[in-house]
Structure formats: C-alpha cells, structure tokens
PDB file of C-alpha atoms in Angstrom:
ATOM      1  CA  MET A 513      -7.882   8.563 -23.375  1.00  0.00           C
ATOM      2  CA  SER A 514      -5.827   6.038 -21.049  1.00  0.00           C
ATOM      3  CA  VAL A 515      -5.730   6.239 -17.024  1.00  0.00           C
ATOM      4  CA  LEU A 516      -2.314   7.320 -17.287  1.00  0.00           C
ATOM      5  CA  ASN A 517      -2.881  10.392 -19.699  1.00  0.00           C
ATOM      6  CA  LYS A 518      -5.876  11.124 -17.583  1.00  0.00           C
ATOM      7  CA  LEU A 519      -3.937  11.104 -14.759  1.00  0.00           C
ATOM      8  CA  PHE A 520      -1.100  13.177 -16.126  1.00  0.00           C
ATOM      9  CA  ALA A 521      -3.959  15.934 -17.581  1.00  0.00           C
ATOM     10  CA  SER A 522      -5.767  16.228 -14.128  1.00  0.00           C
ATOM     11  CA  VAL A 523      -2.923  15.524 -11.585  1.00  0.00           C
ATOM     12  CA  ALA A 524       0.125  16.502 -13.221  1.00  0.00           C
ATOM     13  CA  ALA A 525       1.892  17.285 -10.074  1.00  0.00           C
ATOM     14  CA  ALA A 526       1.198  13.687  -8.369  1.00  0.00           C
ATOM     15  CA  SER A 527       3.439  12.508 -10.906  1.00  0.00           C
ATOM     16  CA  VAL A 528       7.058  11.665 -10.349  1.00  0.00           C
ATOM     17  CA  LEU A 529       9.014  10.686 -12.926  1.00  0.00           C
ATOM     18  CA  VAL A 530      12.147   9.631 -11.467  1.00  0.00           C
ATOM     19  CA  GLY A 531      14.270   8.012 -14.391  1.00  0.00           C
ATOM     20  CA  SER A 532      14.014  11.503 -16.275  1.00  0.00           C
ATOM     21  CA  SER A 533      15.488  13.681 -13.559  1.00  0.00           C
ATOM     22  CA  LEU A 534      18.642  10.836 -12.972  1.00  0.00           C
ATOM     23  CA  SER A 535      21.708  11.134 -14.765  1.00  0.00           C
ATOM     24  CA  PHE A 536      21.553   8.137 -16.990  1.00  0.00           C
ATOM     25  CA  ALA A 537      24.942   6.586 -18.054  1.00  0.00           C
ATOM     26  CA  ALA A 538      23.980   4.085 -20.815  1.00  0.00           C
ATOM     27  CA  ASN A 539      23.213   5.266 -24.304  1.00  0.00           C
ATOM     28  CA  ALA A 540      19.743   6.344 -24.861  1.00  0.00           C
ATOM     29  CA  ALA A 541      19.280   3.950 -27.710  1.00  0.00           C
ATOM     30  CA  ASP A 542      20.618   1.026 -26.042  1.00  0.00           C
ATOM     31  CA  SER A 543      18.431   1.267 -22.935  1.00  0.00           C
ATOM     32  CA  VAL A 544      15.321  -0.159 -21.672  1.00  0.00           C
ATOM     33  CA  GLU A 545      12.643   1.897 -20.181  1.00  0.00           C
ATOM     34  CA  VAL A 546      10.242   0.287 -17.459  1.00  0.00           C
ATOM     35  CA  LYS A 547       7.579   2.226 -15.582  1.00  0.00           C
ATOM     36  CA  LEU A 548       6.978   1.563 -12.277  1.00  0.00           C
ATOM     37  CA  GLY A 549       3.391   2.809 -10.432  1.00  0.00           C
ATOM     38  CA  ILE A 550       3.638   3.852  -7.024  1.00  0.00           C
ATOM     39  CA  VAL A 551       1.216   5.458  -4.557  1.00  0.00           C
ATOM     40  CA  ASP A 552       3.466   6.657  -1.884  1.00  0.00           C
ATOM     41  CA  THR A 553       5.387  10.000  -1.071  1.00  0.00           C
ATOM     42  CA  HIS A 554       8.427   8.190   0.777  1.00  0.00           C
ATOM     43  CA  TYR A 555      10.157   5.853  -1.978  1.00  0.00           C
ATOM     44  CA  ASP A 556      13.681   6.543  -1.575  1.00  0.00           C
ATOM     45  CA  GLU A 557      14.157   2.721  -1.845  1.00  0.00           C
ATOM     46  CA  TRP A 558      12.584   2.927  -5.525  1.00  0.00           C
ATOM     47  CA  ILE A 559      14.818   5.884  -6.146  1.00  0.00           C
ATOM     48  CA  ASN A 560      18.137   4.086  -5.188  1.00  0.00           C
ATOM     49  CA  THR A 561      17.084   1.131  -7.197  1.00  0.00           C
ATOM     50  CA  ALA A 562      16.542   3.397 -10.280  1.00  0.00           C
ATOM     51  CA  LYS A 563      19.900   4.518  -9.454  1.00  0.00           C
ATOM     52  CA  ASN A 564      21.814   1.156  -9.337  1.00  0.00           C
ATOM     53  CA  LEU A 565      19.786  -0.052 -12.702  1.00  0.00           C
ATOM     54  CA  GLU A 566      21.533   2.643 -14.812  1.00  0.00           C
ATOM     55  CA  ALA A 567      24.593   0.809 -15.143  1.00  0.00           C
ATOM     56  CA  GLU A 568      22.489  -2.122 -16.764  1.00  0.00           C
ATOM     57  CA  GLY A 569      21.135  -0.076 -18.911  1.00  0.00           C
ATOM     58  CA  ILE A 570      17.662   0.196 -17.614  1.00  0.00           C
ATOM     59  CA  LYS A 571      15.913   3.222 -17.180  1.00  0.00           C
ATOM     60  CA  LEU A 572      13.606   2.781 -14.173  1.00  0.00           C
ATOM     61  CA  THR A 573      10.711   5.581 -14.378  1.00  0.00           C
ATOM     62  CA  ILE A 574       8.957   6.095 -11.397  1.00  0.00           C
ATOM     63  CA  VAL A 575       4.955   7.211 -11.539  1.00  0.00           C
ATOM     64  CA  ASN A 576       3.153   8.482  -8.329  1.00  0.00           C
ATOM     65  CA  PHE A 577      -0.400   7.647  -8.369  1.00  0.00           C
ATOM     66  CA  ALA A 578      -3.012   9.923  -6.623  1.00  0.00           C
ATOM     67  CA  ASP A 579      -4.790   6.911  -4.859  1.00  0.00           C
ATOM     68  CA  TYR A 580      -4.900   3.225  -5.030  1.00  0.00           C
ATOM     69  CA  THR A 581      -7.471   2.574  -7.255  1.00  0.00           C
ATOM     70  CA  LEU A 582      -5.254   3.786 -10.576  1.00  0.00           C
ATOM     71  CA  PRO A 583      -2.017   1.580 -10.519  1.00  0.00           C
ATOM     72  CA  ASN A 584      -3.508  -1.865 -11.327  1.00  0.00           C
ATOM     73  CA  ARG A 585      -5.942  -0.162 -13.954  1.00  0.00           C
ATOM     74  CA  ALA A 586      -2.901   1.414 -15.520  1.00  0.00           C
ATOM     75  CA  LEU A 587      -0.894  -1.668 -15.221  1.00  0.00           C
ATOM     76  CA  ASN A 588      -3.331  -4.009 -16.835  1.00  0.00           C
ATOM     77  CA  ASP A 589      -4.158  -1.419 -19.475  1.00  0.00           C
ATOM     78  CA  GLY A 590      -0.252  -1.207 -20.547  1.00  0.00           C
ATOM     79  CA  ASP A 591       0.107   2.369 -19.447  1.00  0.00           C
ATOM     80  CA  ILE A 592       3.186   1.333 -16.735  1.00  0.00           C
ATOM     81  CA  ASP A 593       5.140  -1.776 -16.667  1.00  0.00           C
ATOM     82  CA  LEU A 594       5.094  -2.865 -12.959  1.00  0.00           C
ATOM     83  CA  ASN A 595       3.265  -1.726  -9.719  1.00  0.00           C
ATOM     84  CA  ALA A 596       4.455  -1.549  -6.363  1.00  0.00           C
ATOM     85  CA  PHE A 597       1.381  -0.313  -3.597  1.00  0.00           C
ATOM     86  CA  GLN A 598      -0.565  -3.042  -2.790  1.00  0.00           C
ATOM     87  CA  HIS A 599      -0.823  -6.160  -0.667  1.00  0.00           C
ATOM     88  CA  ARG A 600      -1.676  -9.547  -1.963  1.00  0.00           C
ATOM     89  CA  ALA A 601      -5.306  -9.389  -0.723  1.00  0.00           C
ATOM     90  CA  TYR A 602      -5.875  -5.923  -1.921  1.00  0.00           C
ATOM     91  CA  LEU A 603      -4.511  -7.496  -5.501  1.00  0.00           C
ATOM     92  CA  LYS A 604      -6.819 -10.377  -5.094  1.00  0.00           C
ATOM     93  CA  SER A 605      -9.650  -8.242  -4.407  1.00  0.00           C
ATOM     94  CA  GLU A 606      -8.830  -5.914  -7.600  1.00  0.00           C
ATOM     95  CA  SER A 607      -8.351  -8.484 -10.006  1.00  0.00           C
ATOM     96  CA  GLU A 608     -11.529 -10.680  -9.091  1.00  0.00           C
ATOM     97  CA  SER A 609     -13.716  -7.379  -9.197  1.00  0.00           C
ATOM     98  CA  ASN A 610     -12.097  -5.924 -12.535  1.00  0.00           C
ATOM     99  CA  GLY A 611     -10.647  -9.140 -14.518  1.00  0.00           C
ATOM    100  CA  TYR A 612      -7.328  -7.887 -14.146  1.00  0.00           C
ATOM    101  CA  ASP A 613      -4.722 -10.501 -15.260  1.00  0.00           C
ATOM    102  CA  LEU A 614      -2.047  -9.454 -12.897  1.00  0.00           C
ATOM    103  CA  THR A 615       0.723 -11.409 -10.983  1.00  0.00           C
ATOM    104  CA  ALA A 616       2.970 -10.809  -8.020  1.00  0.00           C
ATOM    105  CA  ILE A 617       6.653 -11.316  -8.982  1.00  0.00           C
ATOM    106  CA  ALA A 618       8.147 -10.337  -5.625  1.00  0.00           C
ATOM    107  CA  ASN A 619       7.818  -9.145  -1.899  1.00  0.00           C
ATOM    108  CA  THR A 620       8.221  -5.685  -1.089  1.00  0.00           C
ATOM    109  CA  ILE A 621       7.280  -4.466   2.608  1.00  0.00           C
ATOM    110  CA  ILE A 622       4.419  -5.120   5.011  1.00  0.00           C
ATOM    111  CA  SER A 623       3.244  -2.007   7.380  1.00  0.00           C
ATOM    112  CA  PRO A 624       0.645  -1.942   9.947  1.00  0.00           C
ATOM    113  CA  LEU A 625      -2.631  -0.671  10.061  1.00  0.00           C
ATOM    114  CA  GLY A 626      -3.146   1.917  12.795  1.00  0.00           C
ATOM    115  CA  ALA A 627      -5.700   3.552  14.775  1.00  0.00           C
ATOM    116  CA  TYR A 628      -5.403   7.067  15.664  1.00  0.00           C
ATOM    117  CA  SER A 629      -7.243   9.641  17.600  1.00  0.00           C
ATOM    118  CA  ASP A 630      -6.558  13.233  19.182  1.00  0.00           C
ATOM    119  CA  LYS A 631      -9.842  12.615  21.192  1.00  0.00           C
ATOM    120  CA  ILE A 632      -8.812   9.546  23.237  1.00  0.00           C
ATOM    121  CA  LYS A 633      -5.303   7.621  24.212  1.00  0.00           C
ATOM    122  CA  ASN A 634      -6.484   4.174  24.085  1.00  0.00           C
ATOM    123  CA  ILE A 635      -9.004   2.241  21.657  1.00  0.00           C
ATOM    124  CA  ASP A 636     -10.743   0.874  25.188  1.00  0.00           C
ATOM    125  CA  GLU A 637     -12.204   4.564  25.585  1.00  0.00           C
ATOM    126  CA  LEU A 638     -14.571   4.439  22.845  1.00  0.00           C
ATOM    127  CA  LYS A 639     -17.792   4.954  23.805  1.00  0.00           C
ATOM    128  CA  ASP A 640     -21.743   4.376  22.640  1.00  0.00           C
ATOM    129  CA  GLY A 641     -22.190   6.584  19.406  1.00  0.00           C
ATOM    130  CA  ASP A 642     -18.641   7.607  18.381  1.00  0.00           C
ATOM    131  CA  ILE A 643     -17.734   7.393  14.890  1.00  0.00           C
ATOM    132  CA  VAL A 644     -14.895   5.375  13.727  1.00  0.00           C
ATOM    133  CA  ALA A 645     -13.555   5.955  10.021  1.00  0.00           C
ATOM    134  CA  ILE A 646     -12.004   3.465   7.881  1.00  0.00           C
ATOM    135  CA  PRO A 647     -11.283   2.984   4.289  1.00  0.00           C
ATOM    136  CA  ASN A 648     -13.978   2.206   2.036  1.00  0.00           C
ATOM    137  CA  ASP A 649     -12.128  -0.427  -0.186  1.00  0.00           C
ATOM    138  CA  PRO A 650     -12.707  -4.051   0.415  1.00  0.00           C
ATOM    139  CA  THR A 651      -9.183  -5.157   1.725  1.00  0.00           C
ATOM    140  CA  ASN A 652      -8.348  -2.157   3.580  1.00  0.00           C
ATOM    141  CA  GLY A 653     -11.687  -1.932   4.998  1.00  0.00           C
ATOM    142  CA  GLY A 654     -11.719  -5.511   5.917  1.00  0.00           C
ATOM    143  CA  ARG A 655      -8.328  -5.350   7.570  1.00  0.00           C
ATOM    144  CA  ALA A 656      -9.697  -2.376   9.351  1.00  0.00           C
ATOM    145  CA  LEU A 657     -12.616  -4.426  10.907  1.00  0.00           C
ATOM    146  CA  LYS A 658     -10.315  -6.837  11.670  1.00  0.00           C
ATOM    147  CA  LEU A 659      -8.464  -4.546  13.923  1.00  0.00           C
ATOM    148  CA  LEU A 660     -11.383  -3.291  15.523  1.00  0.00           C
ATOM    149  CA  GLU A 661     -12.463  -6.939  15.868  1.00  0.00           C
ATOM    150  CA  THR A 662      -9.209  -8.152  17.593  1.00  0.00           C
ATOM    151  CA  ALA A 663      -9.072  -4.741  19.695  1.00  0.00           C
ATOM    152  CA  GLY A 664     -12.549  -5.720  21.199  1.00  0.00           C
ATOM    153  CA  VAL A 665     -14.825  -2.990  19.759  1.00  0.00           C
ATOM    154  CA  ILE A 666     -16.942  -5.411  17.434  1.00  0.00           C
ATOM    155  CA  LYS A 667     -17.407  -9.087  16.380  1.00  0.00           C
ATOM    156  CA  LEU A 668     -17.202 -10.435  13.155  1.00  0.00           C
ATOM    157  CA  ASP A 669     -18.770 -13.131  10.868  1.00  0.00           C
ATOM    158  CA  PRO A 670     -15.583 -15.756  11.188  1.00  0.00           C
ATOM    159  CA  SER A 671     -16.534 -17.447   8.016  1.00  0.00           C
ATOM    160  CA  LYS A 672     -15.316 -14.367   5.962  1.00  0.00           C
ATOM    161  CA  GLY A 673     -11.852 -14.686   7.228  1.00  0.00           C
ATOM    162  CA  TYR A 674      -9.561 -11.625   6.010  1.00  0.00           C
ATOM    163  CA  LEU A 675     -11.950  -9.692   3.979  1.00  0.00           C
ATOM    164  CA  PRO A 676     -14.927  -8.983   6.417  1.00  0.00           C
ATOM    165  CA  THR A 677     -17.555  -6.172   5.458  1.00  0.00           C
ATOM    166  CA  VAL A 678     -19.229  -3.822   7.695  1.00  0.00           C
ATOM    167  CA  ASN A 679     -22.527  -6.288   6.985  1.00  0.00           C
ATOM    168  CA  ASP A 680     -20.293  -8.654   8.416  1.00  0.00           C
ATOM    169  CA  VAL A 681     -20.446  -7.322  12.111  1.00  0.00           C
ATOM    170  CA  THR A 682     -22.554  -9.775  14.227  1.00  0.00           C
ATOM    171  CA  GLU A 683     -22.108  -7.879  17.171  1.00  0.00           C
ATOM    172  CA  TYR A 684     -20.872  -4.258  18.135  1.00  0.00           C
ATOM    173  CA  VAL A 685     -19.596  -4.433  21.661  1.00  0.00           C
ATOM    174  CA  LYS A 686     -18.840  -0.675  21.784  1.00  0.00           C
ATOM    175  CA  LYS A 687     -21.850   0.575  19.557  1.00  0.00           C
ATOM    176  CA  ILE A 688     -19.966   2.720  17.253  1.00  0.00           C
ATOM    177  CA  GLU A 689     -20.719   4.251  14.248  1.00  0.00           C
ATOM    178  CA  ILE A 690     -18.623   3.167  11.293  1.00  0.00           C
ATOM    179  CA  LYS A 691     -17.799   5.450   8.486  1.00  0.00           C
ATOM    180  CA  GLU A 692     -16.252   4.314   5.149  1.00  0.00           C
ATOM    181  CA  VAL A 693     -14.173   6.727   3.318  1.00  0.00           C
ATOM    182  CA  ASP A 694     -11.301   6.614   0.673  1.00  0.00           C
ATOM    183  CA  ALA A 695      -8.024   5.700   2.191  1.00  0.00           C
ATOM    184  CA  SER A 696      -6.617   8.894   1.548  1.00  0.00           C
ATOM    185  CA  TYR A 697      -8.999  10.898   3.292  1.00  0.00           C
ATOM    186  CA  THR A 698      -8.775   8.973   6.736  1.00  0.00           C
ATOM    187  CA  ALA A 699      -5.599  10.982   8.131  1.00  0.00           C
ATOM    188  CA  SER A 700      -7.625  14.566   7.405  1.00  0.00           C
ATOM    189  CA  LEU A 701     -10.847  13.352   9.306  1.00  0.00           C
ATOM    190  CA  ILE A 702      -8.532  12.828  12.758  1.00  0.00           C
ATOM    191  CA  PRO A 703     -10.156  16.024  13.918  1.00  0.00           C
ATOM    192  CA  ASP A 704     -14.095  14.703  12.786  1.00  0.00           C
ATOM    193  CA  VAL A 705     -14.166  11.342  14.555  1.00  0.00           C
ATOM    194  CA  ALA A 706     -13.740   9.773  17.410  1.00  0.00           C
ATOM    195  CA  VAL A 707     -11.127   7.488  15.515  1.00  0.00           C
ATOM    196  CA  SER A 708      -9.676   6.915  11.886  1.00  0.00           C
ATOM    197  CA  ILE A 709      -7.997   4.022  10.872  1.00  0.00           C
ATOM    198  CA  ILE A 710      -5.190   4.992   8.647  1.00  0.00           C
ATOM    199  CA  ASN A 711      -2.602   3.152   6.470  1.00  0.00           C
ATOM    200  CA  SER A 712       0.996   3.623   7.050  1.00  0.00           C
ATOM    201  CA  ASN A 713       1.869   5.397   4.036  1.00  0.00           C
ATOM    202  CA  TYR A 714      -0.935   7.994   4.380  1.00  0.00           C
ATOM    203  CA  ALA A 715      -0.116   7.888   8.373  1.00  0.00           C
ATOM    204  CA  LEU A 716       3.775   9.131   7.497  1.00  0.00           C
ATOM    205  CA  ASP A 717       2.596  11.571   4.688  1.00  0.00           C
ATOM    206  CA  ASN A 718       0.672  13.351   7.510  1.00  0.00           C
ATOM    207  CA  ASN A 719       3.450  13.251   9.863  1.00  0.00           C
ATOM    208  CA  LEU A 720       2.033  10.256  12.125  1.00  0.00           C
ATOM    209  CA  LEU A 721       4.515   7.576  13.192  1.00  0.00           C
ATOM    210  CA  PRO A 722       2.499   4.031  13.311  1.00  0.00           C
ATOM    211  CA  THR A 723       4.910   2.777  16.046  1.00  0.00           C
ATOM    212  CA  LYS A 724       4.458   6.182  18.191  1.00  0.00           C
ATOM    213  CA  ASP A 725       1.545   7.831  17.329  1.00  0.00           C
ATOM    214  CA  ALA A 726      -1.347   5.189  16.422  1.00  0.00           C
ATOM    215  CA  ILE A 727      -3.431   4.613  19.862  1.00  0.00           C
ATOM    216  CA  TYR A 728      -3.716   0.674  18.585  1.00  0.00           C
ATOM    217  CA  LEU A 729      -1.645  -1.147  15.786  1.00  0.00           C
ATOM    218  CA  ASP A 730      -3.042  -4.276  14.026  1.00  0.00           C
ATOM    219  CA  THR A 731      -1.281  -7.521  14.618  1.00  0.00           C
ATOM    220  CA  TYR A 732      -0.300  -8.648  10.752  1.00  0.00           C
ATOM    221  CA  GLY A 733       0.792 -12.301  11.534  1.00  0.00           C
ATOM    222  CA  GLU A 734       3.614 -14.427  10.177  1.00  0.00           C
ATOM    223  CA  VAL A 735       5.704 -12.466   7.758  1.00  0.00           C
ATOM    224  CA  ASP A 736       5.657 -15.289   5.132  1.00  0.00           C
ATOM    225  CA  GLU A 737       4.109 -15.981   1.740  1.00  0.00           C
ATOM    226  CA  ALA A 738       0.677 -16.815   2.954  1.00  0.00           C
ATOM    227  CA  ASN A 739      -0.064 -13.566   4.747  1.00  0.00           C
ATOM    228  CA  PRO A 740      -2.426 -11.748   2.648  1.00  0.00           C
ATOM    229  CA  TYR A 741      -0.718  -8.151   3.548  1.00  0.00           C
ATOM    230  CA  VAL A 742       2.422  -8.558   2.555  1.00  0.00           C
ATOM    231  CA  ASN A 743       2.843  -6.105  -0.325  1.00  0.00           C
ATOM    232  CA  ILE A 744       4.130  -7.040  -3.479  1.00  0.00           C
ATOM    233  CA  LEU A 745       5.726  -5.959  -6.913  1.00  0.00           C
ATOM    234  CA  VAL A 746       3.590  -6.949  -9.555  1.00  0.00           C
ATOM    235  CA  ALA A 747       3.659  -7.249 -13.035  1.00  0.00           C
ATOM    236  CA  ARG A 748       1.000  -8.242 -16.180  1.00  0.00           C
ATOM    237  CA  THR A 749       0.651 -12.005 -15.841  1.00  0.00           C
ATOM    238  CA  ALA A 750       1.851 -12.235 -19.774  1.00  0.00           C
ATOM    239  CA  ASP A 751       5.205 -10.486 -18.799  1.00  0.00           C
ATOM    240  CA  LYS A 752       6.147 -11.941 -15.189  1.00  0.00           C
ATOM    241  CA  ASP A 753       9.038 -13.893 -16.666  1.00  0.00           C
ATOM    242  CA  LYS A 754      10.699 -10.966 -18.484  1.00  0.00           C
ATOM    243  CA  GLU A 755      14.551 -10.824 -17.798  1.00  0.00           C
ATOM    244  CA  VAL A 756      14.696  -7.201 -16.912  1.00  0.00           C
ATOM    245  CA  PHE A 757      12.136  -7.345 -14.465  1.00  0.00           C
ATOM    246  CA  LYS A 758      13.941  -9.906 -12.858  1.00  0.00           C
ATOM    247  CA  LYS A 759      16.914  -7.294 -12.645  1.00  0.00           C
ATOM    248  CA  ILE A 760      14.738  -4.937 -10.912  1.00  0.00           C
ATOM    249  CA  VAL A 761      13.766  -7.532  -8.235  1.00  0.00           C
ATOM    250  CA  ALA A 762      17.562  -8.070  -7.751  1.00  0.00           C
ATOM    251  CA  ALA A 763      18.532  -4.260  -7.419  1.00  0.00           C
ATOM    252  CA  TYR A 764      15.603  -4.090  -5.163  1.00  0.00           C
ATOM    253  CA  GLN A 765      15.876  -6.974  -3.068  1.00  0.00           C
ATOM    254  CA  THR A 766      19.390  -5.506  -1.308  1.00  0.00           C
ATOM    255  CA  GLU A 767      20.553  -4.741   2.150  1.00  0.00           C
ATOM    256  CA  GLU A 768      21.152  -1.187   1.259  1.00  0.00           C
ATOM    257  CA  ASN A 769      17.127  -0.879   0.513  1.00  0.00           C
ATOM    258  CA  ALA A 770      16.209  -2.606   3.392  1.00  0.00           C
ATOM    259  CA  LYS A 771      18.135  -0.424   5.581  1.00  0.00           C
ATOM    260  CA  ILE A 772      16.539   2.837   3.722  1.00  0.00           C
ATOM    261  CA  ILE A 773      12.834   1.577   4.168  1.00  0.00           C
ATOM    262  CA  GLU A 774      13.591   0.949   7.829  1.00  0.00           C
ATOM    263  CA  ALA A 775      14.872   4.589   8.190  1.00  0.00           C
ATOM    264  CA  GLN A 776      12.254   6.398   5.968  1.00  0.00           C
ATOM    265  CA  SER A 777       9.287   4.783   7.446  1.00  0.00           C
ATOM    266  CA  LYS A 778      11.168   4.597  10.892  1.00  0.00           C
ATOM    267  CA  GLY A 779      10.505   1.184  11.507  1.00  0.00           C
ATOM    268  CA  ALA A 780       7.273   1.436  10.280  1.00  0.00           C
ATOM    269  CA  SER A 781       7.524  -0.733   7.400  1.00  0.00           C
ATOM    270  CA  VAL A 782       9.538  -4.068   7.525  1.00  0.00           C
ATOM    271  CA  PRO A 783      11.283  -5.213   4.491  1.00  0.00           C
ATOM    272  CA  VAL A 784       9.803  -8.843   3.205  1.00  0.00           C
ATOM    273  CA  PHE A 785      12.771 -10.214   0.944  1.00  0.00           C
ATOM    274  CA  LYS A 786      15.929 -12.138   1.590  1.00  0.00           C
ATOM    275  CA  TYR A 787      19.224 -10.307   0.564  1.00  0.00           C
TER     276      TYR A 787
END
C-alpha cells in the first residue's frame, strides 16, 4: 500500500482535498491535476493559488499530511506531485538519509523557531536539572540546538555547522536535560517541561504567536538562497522543469499571497519570493 493510501486509511481527517471543494471552470477532460503535499492547518495562500489556477485549467489538490515524515516519501513514490512544508536543510537531510531524488523549484517562506514556556519568562531563567524539549528530526533538532547555543544555554562543536546533534554538545552552560520528541508533540509538552522549542506552524496550530508568546526566537540569518532554513516548493528531480509547475510557482509568488501569508501568520512567517 502506498504512503498516501495508508495515510487516507488511517488519518482520513488529516487530508484536505481543496481542489475537490473548489468550483472548477475548465472542462474536466482538459484539466491537469497536480497534488500538493503540505503539513499545516494554515494555508490560505495555497487555497488562493488553487483558485487562481482554475482559469488556466490546473486543478491544484492540496493533501494535508499528519507529520513531517510523510510528504517527501509520498512525493518520491509518485503519490503526490509537489510538496511545500520543509526548509532546505530538511530536504537535504531527508534526501541523503532515504535516497530521495527531489529538487527545490521555488522559495516560499521562512519562519522562526521559538522557545516557549509557562514556567519561566526568559530563557536565562533556565536552571540546572530543567528539561528542554526539542524536535527529534535532524534538521529541526539541530536548529533547536543552535537556538540554545545562541541563547547561551549550551555550547556546540562548531565543525557540525547547521546540523549538530545532542552528541555534539561540548558544554552545558546550564545543566539542562534535553528531551527529543516528534516535532508535532512539542507544543503539547509545554506543561511538562521547563521549555519546549516549537516550529512556527505547530505553535500557530496551538494558538501560540511566535512574535508574542515565545520567550526566545532563533535568529535565522539572511533571507537568501544560501540560508538552509528557507522553506521551499519541491518536485521530483525528473519533473522539476515541467511547465505546469512553472505556472503554479507564478500563481503562488504574488503580492496577494505575500499579504495572505503575513496576515494569517500574524508576521510569524516571512514570504521569501519576488513578485
């Protein structure tokens, strides 16, 4: 059974087929359907993109996956045609670990990673013995560790670059305990730990506004092609130059969508494209 079929069988409510709910102007026989995988509950910009593509005979069907581990596998296996949920560092790590042949075809957004707590008001208040939850995937986990280093909580082996692991901690300035969990669980752990480091999409899903509620936000650096935390639209490498994908990129990278992104994220996500 394919990844997508398994997902529909076990988590049917997690998939939202936007294309099927939109009025579609073009004749069905002449239309081209493109399936886009995301991991989010805030995607008005993609709904808007789907509507704008109708007139061009393109039916953009949005498939909402339950967690980060599924969309790249589904894309590589041909169950979907594109995905838009990850930054460059995550794509690189996933491709190297799993042998995926995937390529970024456009930039989308960049979002901060934040530290949240209902026990302390400032990350400097962390004390010896406190538990800090971080995502357990290599890229978000590495980014969380870099956040803790920037905040002065730990020190890391500088040779590990953007993707350190817990084993690369060279000094615990604060003698904390780091708990690695699935990224989707980090928000629910806030009552149980001193600090939880949460991706912006999961923060927003749990009514947390990064720019207001986080006690510390990472500094994601320059918003440019070299930044590993720039989120991307991804295709199979063999299909990266398809004309229909170029039309989707053009329909997405608009001033209208930039405003939608900024409004729905309340400034937590920054559009990373020209229009």
